[in-house]
GROMACS .gro file of C-alpha atoms in nm:
model
  191
    1UNK     CA    1  14.806  31.125  10.444
    2UNK     CA    2  14.775  31.032  10.822
    3UNK     CA    3  14.395  31.165  10.772
    4UNK     CA    4  14.379  30.928  10.470
    5UNK     CA    5  14.551  30.647  10.702
    6UNK     CA    6  14.312  30.780  10.964
    7UNK     CA    7  13.982  30.746  10.708
    8UNK     CA    8  14.124  30.409  10.610
    9UNK     CA    9  14.218  30.260  10.952
   10UNK     CA   10  13.836  30.309  11.051
   11UNK     CA   11  13.746  30.177  10.739
   12UNK     CA   12  13.935  29.835  10.785
   13UNK     CA   13  13.877  29.836  11.160
   14UNK     CA   14  13.537  29.829  11.082
   15UNK     CA   15  13.564  29.581  10.763
   16UNK     CA   16  13.826  29.302  10.937
   17UNK     CA   17  13.608  29.365  11.238
   18UNK     CA   18  13.904  29.147  11.474
   19UNK     CA   19  14.233  29.265  11.604
   20UNK     CA   20  14.397  29.466  11.384
   21UNK     CA   21  14.724  29.438  11.296
   22UNK     CA   22  14.910  29.599  11.006
   23UNK     CA   23  14.835  29.532  10.620
   24UNK     CA   24  15.039  29.497  10.365
   25UNK     CA   25  14.883  29.701  10.023
   26UNK     CA   26  15.116  29.711   9.694
   27UNK     CA   27  15.141  29.954   9.466
   28UNK     CA   28  14.964  29.899   9.169
   29UNK     CA   29  15.171  29.981   8.904
   30UNK     CA   30  14.941  30.023   8.595
   31UNK     CA   31  14.781  30.318   8.834
   32UNK     CA   32  15.036  30.459   8.964
   33UNK     CA   33  15.244  30.798   8.850
   34UNK     CA   34  15.454  31.015   8.989
   35UNK     CA   35  15.395  31.404   8.704
   36UNK     CA   36  15.700  31.669   8.787
   37UNK     CA   37  15.699  32.036   8.645
   38UNK     CA   38  15.878  32.330   8.633
   39UNK     CA   39  15.936  32.679   8.441
   40UNK     CA   40  16.079  32.696   8.205
   41UNK     CA   41  16.305  33.067   8.131
   42UNK     CA   42  15.963  33.191   8.221
   43UNK     CA   43  15.784  33.083   7.863
   44UNK     CA   44  15.680  32.774   7.927
   45UNK     CA   45  15.540  32.513   8.180
   46UNK     CA   46  15.782  32.118   8.121
   47UNK     CA   47  15.677  31.862   8.272
   48UNK     CA   48  15.841  31.521   8.304
   49UNK     CA   49  15.646  31.211   8.430
   50UNK     CA   50  15.772  30.833   8.649
   51UNK     CA   51  15.541  30.550   8.587
   52UNK     CA   52  15.521  30.178   8.620
   53UNK     CA   53  15.701  30.134   8.956
   54UNK     CA   54  15.653  29.926   9.275
   55UNK     CA   55  15.625  29.972   9.633
   56UNK     CA   56  15.481  29.886   9.958
   57UNK     CA   57  15.251  30.044  10.183
   58UNK     CA   58  15.225  29.930  10.528
   59UNK     CA   59  14.899  30.025  10.714
   60UNK     CA   60  14.793  30.024  11.065
   61UNK     CA   61  14.400  30.045  11.102
   62UNK     CA   62  14.473  30.076  11.488
   63UNK     CA   63  14.730  30.340  11.460
   64UNK     CA   64  14.724  30.473  11.173
   65UNK     CA   65  15.068  30.698  11.265
   66UNK     CA   66  15.273  30.389  11.280
   67UNK     CA   67  15.167  30.297  10.927
   68UNK     CA   68  15.496  30.335  10.658
   69UNK     CA   69  15.571  30.409  10.256
   70UNK     CA   70  15.825  30.273  10.072
   71UNK     CA   71  15.902  30.296   9.685
   72UNK     CA   72  16.133  30.251   9.478
   73UNK     CA   73  16.226  30.333   9.089
   74UNK     CA   74  16.501  30.365   8.820
   75UNK     CA   75  16.574  30.701   8.763
   76UNK     CA   76  16.591  30.559   8.348
   77UNK     CA   77  16.232  30.522   8.380
   78UNK     CA   78  16.168  30.889   8.317
   79UNK     CA   79  15.897  31.050   7.989
   80UNK     CA   80  15.902  31.355   7.882
   81UNK     CA   81  15.807  31.318   7.568
   82UNK     CA   82  16.096  31.433   7.379
   83UNK     CA   83  16.364  31.211   7.325
   84UNK     CA   84  16.649  31.471   7.315
   85UNK     CA   85  16.526  31.618   7.690
   86UNK     CA   86  16.476  31.263   7.836
   87UNK     CA   87  16.833  31.181   7.727
   88UNK     CA   88  16.933  31.504   7.895
   89UNK     CA   89  16.746  31.468   8.185
   90UNK     CA   90  16.901  31.112   8.287
   91UNK     CA   91  17.303  31.300   8.253
   92UNK     CA   92  17.470  31.420   8.502
   93UNK     CA   93  17.369  31.803   8.463
   94UNK     CA   94  17.021  31.614   8.618
   95UNK     CA   95  16.947  31.254   8.723
   96UNK     CA   96  17.255  31.113   8.715
   97UNK     CA   97  17.130  30.819   8.606
   98UNK     CA   98  17.417  30.684   8.470
   99UNK     CA   99  17.554  30.640   8.835
  100UNK     CA  100  17.246  30.704   9.044
  101UNK     CA  101  16.957  30.568   8.867
  102UNK     CA  102  16.779  30.478   9.191
  103UNK     CA  103  16.518  30.704   9.292
  104UNK     CA  104  16.366  30.650   9.615
  105UNK     CA  105  16.130  30.743   9.925
  106UNK     CA  106  16.075  30.563  10.243
  107UNK     CA  107  15.868  30.737  10.530
  108UNK     CA  108  15.994  30.811  10.849
  109UNK     CA  109  15.665  30.978  10.975
  110UNK     CA  110  15.315  31.051  10.956
  111UNK     CA  111  15.098  31.307  11.117
  112UNK     CA  112  14.707  31.305  11.040
  113UNK     CA  113  14.531  31.600  10.964
  114UNK     CA  114  14.189  31.546  10.918
  115UNK     CA  115  13.978  31.270  10.792
  116UNK     CA  116  14.132  31.214  10.491
  117UNK     CA  117  14.412  31.405  10.465
  118UNK     CA  118  14.768  31.352  10.649
  119UNK     CA  119  15.134  31.446  10.632
  120UNK     CA  120  15.420  31.186  10.533
  121UNK     CA  121  15.742  31.247  10.633
  122UNK     CA  122  16.041  31.068  10.441
  123UNK     CA  123  16.362  31.053  10.269
  124UNK     CA  124  16.374  31.091   9.968
  125UNK     CA  125  16.653  30.993   9.741
  126UNK     CA  126  16.766  31.137   9.401
  127UNK     CA  127  17.113  31.133   9.213
  128UNK     CA  128  17.246  30.983   9.533
  129UNK     CA  129  17.151  31.239   9.755
  130UNK     CA  130  16.892  31.197  10.028
  131UNK     CA  131  16.719  31.432  10.197
  132UNK     CA  132  16.402  31.507  10.363
  133UNK     CA  133  16.048  31.604  10.187
  134UNK     CA  134  15.694  31.607  10.298
  135UNK     CA  135  15.417  31.431  10.161
  136UNK     CA  136  15.058  31.658  10.136
  137UNK     CA  137  14.840  31.358  10.073
  138UNK     CA  138  14.462  31.310  10.056
  139UNK     CA  139  14.278  30.934  10.047
  140UNK     CA  140  14.075  30.958   9.751
  141UNK     CA  141  13.906  30.626   9.782
  142UNK     CA  142  13.932  30.246  10.015
  143UNK     CA  143  13.735  29.971   9.939
  144UNK     CA  144  13.708  29.675   9.702
  145UNK     CA  145  13.810  29.687   9.381
  146UNK     CA  146  13.476  29.647   9.195
  147UNK     CA  147  13.689  29.423   8.948
  148UNK     CA  148  13.957  29.303   9.115
  149UNK     CA  149  13.723  29.179   9.461
  150UNK     CA  150  13.977  29.277   9.694
  151UNK     CA  151  14.065  29.578   9.909
  152UNK     CA  152  14.178  29.913   9.749
  153UNK     CA  153  14.369  30.242   9.827
  154UNK     CA  154  14.416  30.553   9.627
  155UNK     CA  155  14.562  30.880   9.687
  156UNK     CA  156  14.680  31.188   9.578
  157UNK     CA  157  14.987  31.372   9.717
  158UNK     CA  158  15.198  31.690   9.626
  159UNK     CA  159  15.536  31.838   9.742
  160UNK     CA  160  15.808  32.061   9.628
  161UNK     CA  161  16.161  32.015   9.558
  162UNK     CA  162  16.433  32.243   9.500
  163UNK     CA  163  16.635  32.080   9.228
  164UNK     CA  164  16.991  32.212   9.368
  165UNK     CA  165  16.892  32.011   9.709
  166UNK     CA  166  17.020  31.686   9.476
  167UNK     CA  167  17.269  31.850   9.316
  168UNK     CA  168  17.047  31.881   8.988
  169UNK     CA  169  17.050  32.269   8.990
  170UNK     CA  170  17.155  32.288   8.579
  171UNK     CA  171  17.014  32.678   8.419
  172UNK     CA  172  16.929  32.788   8.790
  173UNK     CA  173  16.701  32.979   8.822
  174UNK     CA  174  16.642  33.030   8.499
  175UNK     CA  175  16.495  32.705   8.464
  176UNK     CA  176  16.292  32.699   8.819
  177UNK     CA  177  16.516  32.569   9.110
  178UNK     CA  178  16.126  32.437   9.202
  179UNK     CA  179  16.009  32.158   9.107
  180UNK     CA  180  15.637  32.054   9.210
  181UNK     CA  181  15.558  31.689   9.200
  182UNK     CA  182  15.236  31.511   9.179
  183UNK     CA  183  15.155  31.198   9.245
  184UNK     CA  184  14.851  30.943   9.231
  185UNK     CA  185  14.845  30.621   9.374
  186UNK     CA  186  14.609  30.292   9.375
  187UNK     CA  187  14.711  30.002   9.597
  188UNK     CA  188  14.575  29.641   9.642
  189UNK     CA  189  14.556  29.445   9.973
  190UNK     CA  190  14.902  29.210   9.878
  191UNK     CA  191  14.807  28.813   9.906
   0.00000   0.00000   0.00000
């Protein structure tokens, strides 16, 4: 992500030419998704997805490491494709959505690691529990959106979490405690 931010900073700096200040981007909730997957008893891989949520990226073109990311959404927006599984995942055995429906991520630091990559460290809150995670992020593209006619940014990120860290360890280790998360985000410059 830091690399993403550095590359984005250079592009934005060239585009704005004047003194750069933090620029706010808002997530395009129609093209932003979080997909997670886990091992189910060694027989298959299970998937879940969150989509259609809001968030903000504050991008500092002069100092990309000073940029920030903030996202929040209800756990109850979960999609698994199987109604019974979704209902079970939202209970106290897993997401605990009846008591703590909010899932959020707030960045605390960004380290630029390459031309279009970086590490975003932040606080992830699930099921009322907050733990630090690191997102391995990559800038896909920064530039004018061909249909919207304004600055747009897109990036992907991955991380791995332990369900048990968030009081969601039901059936571990048979259903893997380790959950891999893939994120794909588009964001538009705020007006």
